[in-house]
PDB file of C-alpha atoms in Angstrom:
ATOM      1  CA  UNK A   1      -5.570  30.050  -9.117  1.00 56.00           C
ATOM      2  CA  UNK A   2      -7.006  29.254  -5.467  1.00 61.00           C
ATOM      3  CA  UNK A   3      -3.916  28.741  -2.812  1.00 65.00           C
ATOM      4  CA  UNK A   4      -4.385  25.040  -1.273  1.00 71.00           C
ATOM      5  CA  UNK A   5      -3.751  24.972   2.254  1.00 72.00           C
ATOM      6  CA  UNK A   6      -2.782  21.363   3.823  1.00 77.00           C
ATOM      7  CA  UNK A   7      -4.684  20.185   6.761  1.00 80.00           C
ATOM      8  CA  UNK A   8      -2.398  20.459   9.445  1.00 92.00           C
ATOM      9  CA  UNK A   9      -2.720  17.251  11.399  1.00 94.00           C
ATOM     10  CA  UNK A  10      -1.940  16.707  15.411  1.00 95.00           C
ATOM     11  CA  UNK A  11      -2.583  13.323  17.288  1.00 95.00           C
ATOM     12  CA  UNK A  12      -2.215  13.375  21.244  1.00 93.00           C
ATOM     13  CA  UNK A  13      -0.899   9.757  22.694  1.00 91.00           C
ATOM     14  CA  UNK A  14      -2.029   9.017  26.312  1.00 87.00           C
ATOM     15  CA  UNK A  15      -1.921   5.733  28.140  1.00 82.00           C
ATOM     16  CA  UNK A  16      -4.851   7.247  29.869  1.00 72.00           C
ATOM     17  CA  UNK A  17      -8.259   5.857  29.490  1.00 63.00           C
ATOM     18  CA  UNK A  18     -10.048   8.812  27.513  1.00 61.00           C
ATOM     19  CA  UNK A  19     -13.444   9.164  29.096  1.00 59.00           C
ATOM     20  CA  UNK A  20     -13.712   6.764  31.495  1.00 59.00           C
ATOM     21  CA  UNK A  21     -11.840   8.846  34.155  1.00 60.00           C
ATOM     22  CA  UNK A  22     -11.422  12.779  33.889  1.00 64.00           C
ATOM     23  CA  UNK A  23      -8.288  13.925  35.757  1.00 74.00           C
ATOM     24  CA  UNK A  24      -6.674  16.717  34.847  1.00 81.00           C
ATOM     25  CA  UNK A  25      -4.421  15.329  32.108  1.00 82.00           C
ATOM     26  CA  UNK A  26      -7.704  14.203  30.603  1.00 81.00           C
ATOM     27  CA  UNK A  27      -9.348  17.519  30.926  1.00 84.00           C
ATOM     28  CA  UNK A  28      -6.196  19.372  29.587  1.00 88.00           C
ATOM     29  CA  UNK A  29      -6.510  17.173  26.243  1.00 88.00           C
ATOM     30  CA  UNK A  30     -10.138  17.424  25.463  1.00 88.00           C
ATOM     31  CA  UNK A  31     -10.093  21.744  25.939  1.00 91.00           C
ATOM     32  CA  UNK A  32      -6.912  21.851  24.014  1.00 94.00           C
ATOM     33  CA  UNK A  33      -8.042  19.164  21.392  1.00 94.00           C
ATOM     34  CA  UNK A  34     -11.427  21.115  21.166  1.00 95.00           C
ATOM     35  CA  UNK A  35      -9.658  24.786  20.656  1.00 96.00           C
ATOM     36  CA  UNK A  36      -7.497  23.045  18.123  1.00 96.00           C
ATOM     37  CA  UNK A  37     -10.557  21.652  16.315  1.00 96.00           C
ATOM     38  CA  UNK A  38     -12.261  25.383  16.591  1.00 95.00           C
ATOM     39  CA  UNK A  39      -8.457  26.483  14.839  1.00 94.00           C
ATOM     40  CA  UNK A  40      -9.404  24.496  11.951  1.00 93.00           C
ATOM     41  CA  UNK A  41      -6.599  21.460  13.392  1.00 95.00           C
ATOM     42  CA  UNK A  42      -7.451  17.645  12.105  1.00 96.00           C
ATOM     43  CA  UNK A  43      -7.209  16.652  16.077  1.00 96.00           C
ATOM     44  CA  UNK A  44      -7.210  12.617  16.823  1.00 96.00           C
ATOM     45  CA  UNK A  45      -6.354  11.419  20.144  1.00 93.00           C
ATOM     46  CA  UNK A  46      -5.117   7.983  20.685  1.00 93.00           C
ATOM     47  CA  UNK A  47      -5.487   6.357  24.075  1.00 89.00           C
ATOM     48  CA  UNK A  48      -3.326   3.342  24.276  1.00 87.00           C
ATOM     49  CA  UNK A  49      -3.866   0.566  27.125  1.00 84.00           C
ATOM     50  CA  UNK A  50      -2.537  -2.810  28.586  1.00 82.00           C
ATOM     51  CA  UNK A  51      -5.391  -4.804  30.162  1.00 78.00           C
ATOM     52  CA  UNK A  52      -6.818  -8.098  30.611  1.00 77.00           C
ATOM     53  CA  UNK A  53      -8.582  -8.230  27.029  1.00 83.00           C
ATOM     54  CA  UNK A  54      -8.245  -6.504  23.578  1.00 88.00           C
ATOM     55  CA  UNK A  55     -10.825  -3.660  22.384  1.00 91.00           C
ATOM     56  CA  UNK A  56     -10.842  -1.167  20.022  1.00 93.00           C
ATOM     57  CA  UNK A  57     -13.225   2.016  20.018  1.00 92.00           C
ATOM     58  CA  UNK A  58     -13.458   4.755  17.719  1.00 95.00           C
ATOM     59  CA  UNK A  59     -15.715   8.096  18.172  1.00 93.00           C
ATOM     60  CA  UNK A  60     -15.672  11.328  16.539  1.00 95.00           C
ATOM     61  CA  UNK A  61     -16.772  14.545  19.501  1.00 93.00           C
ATOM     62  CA  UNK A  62     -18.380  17.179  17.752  1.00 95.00           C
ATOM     63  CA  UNK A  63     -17.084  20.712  18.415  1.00 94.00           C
ATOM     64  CA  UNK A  64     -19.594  23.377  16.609  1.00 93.00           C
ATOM     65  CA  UNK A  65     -19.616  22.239  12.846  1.00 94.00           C
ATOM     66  CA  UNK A  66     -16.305  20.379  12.844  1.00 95.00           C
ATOM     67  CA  UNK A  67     -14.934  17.309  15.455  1.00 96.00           C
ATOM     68  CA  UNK A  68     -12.145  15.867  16.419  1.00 96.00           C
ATOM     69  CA  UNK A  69     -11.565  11.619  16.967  1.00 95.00           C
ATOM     70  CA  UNK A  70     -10.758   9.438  20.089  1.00 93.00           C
ATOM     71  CA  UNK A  71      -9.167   5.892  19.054  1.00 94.00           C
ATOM     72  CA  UNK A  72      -8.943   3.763  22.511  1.00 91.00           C
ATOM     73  CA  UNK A  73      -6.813   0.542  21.711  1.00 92.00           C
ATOM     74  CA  UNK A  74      -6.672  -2.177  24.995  1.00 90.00           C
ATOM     75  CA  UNK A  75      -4.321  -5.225  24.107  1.00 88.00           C
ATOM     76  CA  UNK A  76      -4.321  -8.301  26.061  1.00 87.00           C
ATOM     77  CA  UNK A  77      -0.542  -8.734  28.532  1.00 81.00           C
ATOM     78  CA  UNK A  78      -0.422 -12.415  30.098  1.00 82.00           C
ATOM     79  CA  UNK A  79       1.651 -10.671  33.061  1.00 79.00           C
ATOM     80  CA  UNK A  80      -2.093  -8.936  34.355  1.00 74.00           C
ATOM     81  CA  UNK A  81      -2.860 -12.479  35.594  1.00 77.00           C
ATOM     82  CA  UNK A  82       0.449 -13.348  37.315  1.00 77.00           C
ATOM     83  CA  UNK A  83      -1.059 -11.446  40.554  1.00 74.00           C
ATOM     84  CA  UNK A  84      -4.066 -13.756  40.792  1.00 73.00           C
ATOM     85  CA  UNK A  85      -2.144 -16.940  39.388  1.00 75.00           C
ATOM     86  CA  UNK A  86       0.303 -16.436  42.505  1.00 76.00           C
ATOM     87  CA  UNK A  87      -2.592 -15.758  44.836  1.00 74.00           C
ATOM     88  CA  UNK A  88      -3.845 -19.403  44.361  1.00 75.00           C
ATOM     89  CA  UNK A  89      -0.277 -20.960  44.273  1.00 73.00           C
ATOM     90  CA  UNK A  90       1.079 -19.316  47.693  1.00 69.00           C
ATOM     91  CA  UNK A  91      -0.920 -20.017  50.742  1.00 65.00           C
ATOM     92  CA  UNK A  92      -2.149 -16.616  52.500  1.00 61.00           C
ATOM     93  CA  UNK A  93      -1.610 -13.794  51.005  1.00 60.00           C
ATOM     94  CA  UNK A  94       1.130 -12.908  48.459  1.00 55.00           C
ATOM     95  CA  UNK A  95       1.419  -8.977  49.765  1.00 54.00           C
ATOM     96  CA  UNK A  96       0.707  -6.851  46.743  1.00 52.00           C
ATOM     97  CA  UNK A  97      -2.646  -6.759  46.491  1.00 47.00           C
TER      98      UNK A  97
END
């Protein structure tokens, strides 16, 4: 009888946009997510945001003849438009932007 491994599973959580900026958190992730991928790991890594609008992307980056997933989820937070709101309620400037 054939042993049955389970896929051993690991999801990274940043609040980092994933691919729109590469810092070095960013970098870190995608060469450890890719050597994890190469070590036969199911790899996903889930960027979570707080913008002005909601958006959800999904793609898969291929590493040799396996991958591993980025999920980007942006929700919507009222408070990102308090700084403009106050901007045309003060006169001059409101000092923090």
């Amino acid at each position: 009888m054939a042993s049955v491994h389970p896929v051993k599973k690991i999801v990274f959580l940043t609040e980092n946009s994933f691919g729109s900026s590469l810092g070095g958190l960013e970098q870190h992730m995608f060469y450890l997510a890719q050597e994890l991928t190469k070590q036969g790991f199911d790899v996903t890594i889930l960027a979570l945001r707080v913008g002005r609008g909601s958006a959800e992307t999904r793609r898969t980056v291929p590493v040799g003849d396996r991958h591993f997933t980025v999920e980007e989820y942006v929700r919507f937070n009222p408070l990102f438009l308090l700084p403009s709101f106050l901007e045309r309620r003060v006169s001059g400037k409101a000092g923090f932007l």
